[in-house]
Amino acid sequence: MADDLFPFIDGVQVAESVQSATEEPADLPLFREYVWDFSLDDFVLRDGNPVLIEGIDAIRTWISKTLRTERFRYLAYSWDYGQELDSLLGQRSVPDQSEAERFVKEALGASPYIQSLTDFQLQQDADTLSIHFTANTVYGGVVIDGFQL
């Protein structure tokens, strides 16, 4: 009788090729993003060319742009990009924090550079939904304090 219940092909070691979800992604290139002026809602240009930033500043910009983009609305983006938080607006009761947290985790989970989200808080005023959290990235923590919808 065989020692293993599952058939294996000689020379192929499947178990070694599977990376644990807790392991840091191997060989990620330096994260780069174009600088975005959120007050003008446009790229920052220098001599007519978009300016690039790298590392944790690029991640911070990417997070902000992702949270400002409604998922499934723009054909230019994949369906993995953007958030669905807009569906929580206009509800009579305070949205469930776990639902908002899930939407944010799904939106930011598209990036292999973001490892986890912590310290998640949700506040709702008369017509504003404010979200506070820390994104733990391969470059360190990025605090998002008071992102508003």
Coordinates of N, CA and C in Angstrom, one line a residue:
M1 N 0.8 -1.2 0.0 CA 0.0 0.0 0.0 C 0.9 1.2 0.0
A2 N 0.5 2.2 -0.7 CA 1.3 3.5 -0.8 C 1.2 4.3 0.5
D3 N 2.3 5.0 0.7 CA 2.4 5.8 1.9 C 1.6 7.1 1.7
D4 N 1.4 7.6 0.5 CA 0.7 8.8 0.3 C -0.6 8.6 -0.4
L5 N -1.6 9.4 0.0 CA -3.0 9.2 -0.6 C -3.1 9.9 -1.9
F6 N -2.2 10.9 -2.2 CA -2.3 11.7 -3.4 C -1.2 11.3 -4.3
P7 N -1.6 11.2 -5.6 CA -0.6 10.9 -6.6 C 0.4 12.1 -6.9
F8 N 1.6 11.8 -7.1 CA 2.6 12.8 -7.4 C 3.4 12.4 -8.7
I9 N 3.7 13.4 -9.5 CA 4.5 13.1 -10.7 C 6.0 13.2 -10.2
D10 N 6.8 12.2 -10.7 CA 8.2 12.2 -10.3 C 8.9 13.4 -10.8
G11 N 9.7 14.0 -9.9 CA 10.5 15.2 -10.2 C 9.8 16.5 -9.9
V12 N 8.5 16.5 -9.6 CA 7.8 17.7 -9.4 C 7.4 17.8 -7.9
Q13 N 7.8 18.9 -7.2 CA 7.5 19.0 -5.8 C 6.6 20.2 -5.7
V14 N 5.3 19.9 -5.6 CA 4.3 21.0 -5.6 C 4.4 21.8 -4.3
A15 N 4.6 21.1 -3.2 CA 4.5 21.8 -1.9 C 5.6 22.9 -1.8
E16 N 6.7 22.7 -2.4 CA 7.8 23.7 -2.3 C 7.5 25.0 -3.1
S17 N 6.6 24.8 -4.1 CA 6.3 26.0 -5.0 C 5.2 26.8 -4.5
V18 N 4.5 26.4 -3.4 CA 3.4 27.2 -2.9 C 4.0 28.1 -1.8
Q19 N 3.7 29.4 -1.9 CA 4.2 30.3 -0.9 C 3.1 30.6 0.1
S20 N 3.5 30.6 1.4 CA 2.6 30.8 2.5 C 2.1 32.3 2.4
A21 N 0.9 32.5 2.8 CA 0.3 33.8 2.8 C 1.0 34.8 3.7
T22 N 1.7 34.2 4.7 CA 2.3 35.0 5.7 C 3.7 35.4 5.3
E23 N 4.3 34.8 4.3 CA 5.6 35.1 3.9 C 5.6 36.4 3.1
E24 N 6.7 37.1 3.2 CA 6.9 38.3 2.4 C 7.1 38.0 0.9
P25 N 6.4 38.7 0.1 CA 6.5 38.4 -1.4 C 8.0 38.5 -1.8
A26 N 8.4 37.6 -2.6 CA 9.8 37.6 -3.0 C 10.0 38.5 -4.2
D27 N 11.1 39.1 -4.3 CA 11.5 39.9 -5.4 C 10.5 40.9 -6.0
L28 N 9.9 41.7 -5.0 CA 9.1 42.7 -5.5 C 9.9 43.9 -5.9
P29 N 9.7 44.5 -7.1 CA 10.4 45.7 -7.5 C 10.1 46.9 -6.6
L30 N 10.9 47.9 -6.6 CA 10.6 49.1 -5.9 C 9.3 49.7 -6.4
F31 N 8.4 50.0 -5.5 CA 7.1 50.5 -5.9 C 7.2 51.9 -6.3
R32 N 6.6 52.2 -7.5 CA 6.6 53.5 -8.0 C 5.2 54.0 -8.4
E33 N 5.0 55.2 -8.3 CA 3.7 55.8 -8.6 C 3.9 57.2 -9.0
Y34 N 3.0 57.7 -9.9 CA 3.0 59.1 -10.3 C 2.5 60.0 -9.1
V35 N 3.1 61.1 -8.9 CA 2.6 62.1 -7.9 C 1.3 62.6 -8.4
W36 N 0.4 62.6 -7.4 CA -1.0 63.1 -7.7 C -1.3 64.3 -6.8
D37 N -1.8 65.3 -7.4 CA -2.3 66.5 -6.7 C -3.8 66.3 -6.4
F38 N -4.1 65.9 -5.2 CA -5.5 65.6 -4.9 C -6.4 66.8 -4.8
S39 N -5.9 68.0 -4.6 CA -6.7 69.2 -4.6 C -7.1 69.6 -6.0
L40 N -6.2 69.3 -7.0 CA -6.5 69.6 -8.4 C -7.0 68.4 -9.1
D41 N -6.9 67.2 -8.5 CA -7.3 65.9 -9.1 C -6.6 65.7 -10.4
D42 N -5.3 65.9 -10.4 CA -4.5 65.7 -11.6 C -3.1 65.4 -11.2
F43 N -2.3 64.9 -12.2 CA -0.9 64.6 -12.1 C -0.1 65.8 -11.8
V44 N 1.0 65.7 -11.0 CA 1.9 66.8 -10.8 C 2.9 66.6 -12.0
L45 N 3.1 67.7 -12.7 CA 4.0 67.7 -13.8 C 5.2 68.6 -13.5
R46 N 6.4 68.2 -14.1 CA 7.6 69.0 -14.0 C 8.1 69.0 -15.5
D47 N 8.2 70.2 -16.0 CA 8.7 70.3 -17.4 C 7.8 69.5 -18.4
G48 N 6.5 69.5 -18.0 CA 5.5 68.8 -18.9 C 5.5 67.3 -18.7
N49 N 6.3 66.7 -17.8 CA 6.3 65.3 -17.6 C 5.8 64.9 -16.2
P50 N 5.1 63.8 -16.1 CA 4.6 63.4 -14.7 C 5.8 63.1 -13.9
V51 N 5.7 63.4 -12.6 CA 6.8 63.2 -11.6 C 6.5 61.8 -10.9
L52 N 7.5 61.0 -10.8 CA 7.5 59.7 -10.1 C 7.9 59.8 -8.7
I53 N 7.3 59.0 -7.8 CA 7.8 58.8 -6.4 C 8.0 57.4 -6.2
E54 N 8.7 57.0 -5.1 CA 9.0 55.6 -4.9 C 8.8 55.2 -3.4
G55 N 8.7 53.9 -3.2 CA 8.7 53.4 -1.8 C 7.4 53.8 -1.1
I56 N 7.5 54.1 0.2 CA 6.4 54.3 1.1 C 5.5 55.5 0.6
D57 N 6.1 56.5 0.1 CA 5.4 57.7 -0.4 C 4.5 57.3 -1.6
A58 N 5.0 56.4 -2.5 CA 4.3 55.9 -3.6 C 3.1 55.0 -3.1
I59 N 3.3 54.2 -2.1 CA 2.2 53.4 -1.5 C 1.1 54.3 -1.0
R60 N 1.5 55.3 -0.2 CA 0.6 56.2 0.3 C -0.3 56.9 -0.8
T61 N 0.3 57.3 -1.9 CA -0.4 57.9 -3.0 C -1.3 56.8 -3.6
W62 N -0.8 55.6 -3.8 CA -1.7 54.5 -4.4 C -2.9 54.2 -3.5
I63 N -2.7 54.2 -2.2 CA -3.8 53.9 -1.3 C -4.9 55.0 -1.5
S64 N -4.4 56.2 -1.4 CA -5.4 57.4 -1.6 C -6.1 57.4 -2.9
K65 N -5.4 57.1 -4.0 CA -6.1 57.0 -5.3 C -7.0 55.8 -5.3
T66 N -6.7 54.7 -4.8 CA -7.5 53.5 -4.8 C -8.8 53.8 -4.0
L67 N -8.7 54.4 -2.9 CA -9.9 54.7 -2.1 C -10.8 55.8 -2.7
R68 N -10.2 56.6 -3.6 CA -11.0 57.6 -4.2 C -11.7 57.1 -5.5
T69 N -11.3 55.9 -5.9 CA -11.8 55.4 -7.2 C -12.9 54.4 -6.9
E70 N -14.1 54.6 -7.5 CA -15.2 53.6 -7.3 C -14.9 52.4 -8.1
R71 N -15.0 51.2 -7.5 CA -14.8 50.0 -8.2 C -15.9 49.7 -9.3
F72 N -15.5 49.2 -10.4 CA -16.4 48.8 -11.5 C -17.0 50.0 -12.3
R73 N -16.6 51.2 -12.0 CA -17.1 52.4 -12.7 C -16.4 52.7 -13.9
Y74 N -15.0 52.6 -13.9 CA -14.2 53.0 -15.0 C -13.6 51.9 -15.7
L75 N -13.8 51.8 -17.0 CA -13.3 50.7 -17.9 C -11.8 50.7 -17.9
A76 N -11.1 51.9 -17.6 CA -9.7 51.9 -17.7 C -9.0 51.1 -16.6
Y77 N -9.7 50.8 -15.5 CA -9.2 50.0 -14.4 C -9.7 48.6 -14.4
S78 N -8.9 47.7 -13.9 CA -9.3 46.3 -13.7 C -10.4 46.3 -12.6
W79 N -11.2 45.2 -12.6 CA -12.2 45.1 -11.6 C -11.6 44.9 -10.2
D80 N -10.3 44.6 -10.1 CA -9.7 44.5 -8.8 C -9.3 45.9 -8.2
Y81 N -9.4 46.9 -8.9 CA -9.0 48.3 -8.5 C -10.2 49.1 -8.1
G82 N -10.0 49.8 -6.9 CA -11.1 50.7 -6.4 C -11.8 50.1 -5.2
Q83 N -12.8 50.9 -4.7 CA -13.5 50.5 -3.5 C -15.0 50.5 -3.8
E84 N -15.7 49.9 -2.9 CA -17.2 49.8 -3.0 C -17.8 50.6 -1.8
L85 N -17.1 51.5 -1.1 CA -17.6 52.2 0.1 C -18.8 53.1 -0.3
D86 N -18.9 53.5 -1.5 CA -20.0 54.4 -1.9 C -21.3 53.7 -1.6
S87 N -21.4 52.4 -1.6 CA -22.6 51.7 -1.4 C -23.1 51.9 0.1
L88 N -22.2 52.3 1.0 CA -22.6 52.6 2.4 C -23.2 54.0 2.6
L89 N -22.9 54.9 1.6 CA -23.4 56.2 1.8 C -25.0 56.3 1.6
G90 N -25.6 57.2 2.3 CA -27.0 57.3 2.2 C -27.9 56.4 3.0
Q91 N -27.2 55.5 3.8 CA -27.9 54.6 4.6 C -28.4 55.4 5.9
R92 N -29.6 55.0 6.4 CA -30.1 55.7 7.5 C -29.3 55.4 8.8
S93 N -28.9 54.2 9.0 CA -28.2 53.8 10.1 C -26.7 53.9 9.9
V94 N -25.9 53.9 10.9 CA -24.4 54.0 10.8 C -24.0 52.6 10.1
P95 N -23.2 52.7 9.1 CA -22.8 51.5 8.4 C -22.0 50.6 9.4
D96 N -22.2 49.3 9.2 CA -21.4 48.3 10.0 C -19.9 48.5 9.7
Q97 N -19.2 48.7 10.8 CA -17.7 48.9 10.6 C -17.1 47.7 9.9
S98 N -17.5 46.5 10.2 CA -16.9 45.3 9.6 C -17.1 45.3 8.1
E99 N -18.3 45.8 7.6 CA -18.5 45.9 6.2 C -17.6 46.9 5.5
A100 N -17.4 48.1 6.1 CA -16.5 49.1 5.6 C -15.1 48.6 5.6
E101 N -14.7 47.9 6.7 CA -13.4 47.4 6.8 C -13.1 46.3 5.7
R102 N -14.1 45.5 5.4 CA -14.0 44.5 4.4 C -13.8 45.1 3.0
F103 N -14.6 46.2 2.7 CA -14.4 46.9 1.5 C -13.0 47.5 1.3
V104 N -12.5 48.1 2.4 CA -11.2 48.7 2.3 C -10.1 47.6 2.1
K105 N -10.3 46.4 2.9 CA -9.3 45.3 2.7 C -9.3 44.7 1.3
E106 N -10.5 44.6 0.8 CA -10.6 44.1 -0.6 C -10.0 45.1 -1.6
A107 N -10.2 46.3 -1.4 CA -9.6 47.3 -2.3 C -8.1 47.3 -2.3
L108 N -7.5 47.3 -1.1 CA -6.1 47.5 -0.9 C -5.4 46.1 -1.0
G109 N -6.2 45.0 -0.9 CA -5.6 43.7 -1.0 C -5.1 43.4 -2.4
A110 N -5.4 44.2 -3.4 CA -4.9 44.0 -4.7 C -3.4 44.3 -4.8
S111 N -2.8 44.9 -3.8 CA -1.4 45.2 -3.9 C -0.6 44.2 -3.0
P112 N 0.4 43.6 -3.6 CA 1.2 42.7 -2.9 C 2.1 43.4 -1.9
Y113 N 2.2 44.8 -2.0 CA 3.1 45.6 -1.1 C 2.4 45.8 0.2
I114 N 1.1 45.7 0.3 CA 0.3 45.9 1.5 C 0.1 44.5 2.2
Q115 N 0.6 44.4 3.4 CA 0.6 43.2 4.1 C -0.6 43.0 5.0
S116 N -1.1 44.1 5.7 CA -2.2 44.0 6.5 C -2.7 45.4 6.8
L117 N -4.0 45.5 7.4 CA -4.5 46.7 7.9 C -4.8 46.6 9.3
T118 N -4.5 47.6 10.1 CA -4.8 47.6 11.6 C -5.4 48.9 12.0
D119 N -5.8 48.9 13.3 CA -6.3 50.1 13.9 C -7.5 50.8 13.1
F120 N -8.3 49.9 12.6 CA -9.4 50.4 11.7 C -10.5 51.1 12.6
Q121 N -10.9 52.3 12.2 CA -12.0 53.0 12.9 C -12.9 53.7 11.8
L122 N -14.2 53.7 12.1 CA -15.1 54.3 11.2 C -16.0 55.3 12.0
Q123 N -16.1 56.5 11.4 CA -16.9 57.6 12.1 C -17.9 58.1 11.0
Q124 N -19.1 58.4 11.4 CA -20.1 58.9 10.5 C -20.7 60.2 11.1
D125 N -20.6 61.3 10.4 CA -21.3 62.5 10.8 C -22.5 62.6 10.0
A126 N -23.1 63.8 9.9 CA -24.4 64.0 9.2 C -24.4 63.4 7.8
D127 N -23.4 63.8 7.0 CA -23.3 63.3 5.6 C -21.9 62.9 5.2
T128 N -21.1 62.6 6.1 CA -19.7 62.2 5.8 C -19.3 60.9 6.6
L129 N -18.6 60.1 5.9 CA -18.1 58.8 6.4 C -16.6 59.0 6.5
S130 N -16.0 58.9 7.7 CA -14.6 59.0 7.8 C -14.0 57.7 8.2
I131 N -12.9 57.3 7.6 CA -12.2 56.1 7.9 C -10.8 56.3 8.3
H132 N -10.4 55.7 9.4 CA -9.0 55.8 9.9 C -8.4 54.4 10.0
F133 N -7.2 54.2 9.5 CA -6.5 52.9 9.7 C -5.0 53.0 9.4
T134 N -4.3 51.9 9.7 CA -2.9 51.9 9.4 C -2.7 50.7 8.4
A135 N -2.1 51.0 7.3 CA -1.7 50.0 6.3 C -0.3 49.6 6.5
N136 N -0.1 48.3 6.9 CA 1.3 47.8 7.1 C 1.8 47.3 5.8
T137 N 2.9 47.9 5.3 CA 3.4 47.6 4.0 C 4.8 47.0 4.1
V138 N 5.3 46.6 3.0 CA 6.7 46.1 3.0 C 7.7 47.2 3.3
Y139 N 7.3 48.5 3.2 CA 8.1 49.6 3.5 C 7.9 50.2 4.9
G140 N 6.9 49.7 5.6 CA 6.5 50.2 7.0 C 5.1 50.6 7.0
G141 N 4.7 51.3 8.1 CA 3.3 51.6 8.3 C 2.9 52.9 7.6
V142 N 1.7 53.0 7.0 CA 1.1 54.2 6.4 C -0.2 54.4 7.1
V143 N -0.2 55.6 7.8 CA -1.4 55.9 8.6 C -2.3 56.7 7.7
I144 N -3.6 56.2 7.5 CA -4.6 57.0 6.8 C -5.5 57.5 7.8
D145 N -5.5 58.8 8.0 CA -6.3 59.4 9.1 C -7.3 60.3 8.6
G146 N -8.6 59.8 8.6 CA -9.7 60.6 8.2 C -10.0 60.7 6.8
F147 N -9.8 59.6 6.1 CA -10.2 59.5 4.7 C -11.7 59.7 4.6
Q148 N -12.2 60.6 3.9 CA -13.7 60.9 3.9 C -14.4 60.6 2.6
L149 N -15.6 60.1 2.7 CA -16.4 59.9 1.6 C -17.6 60.8 1.7

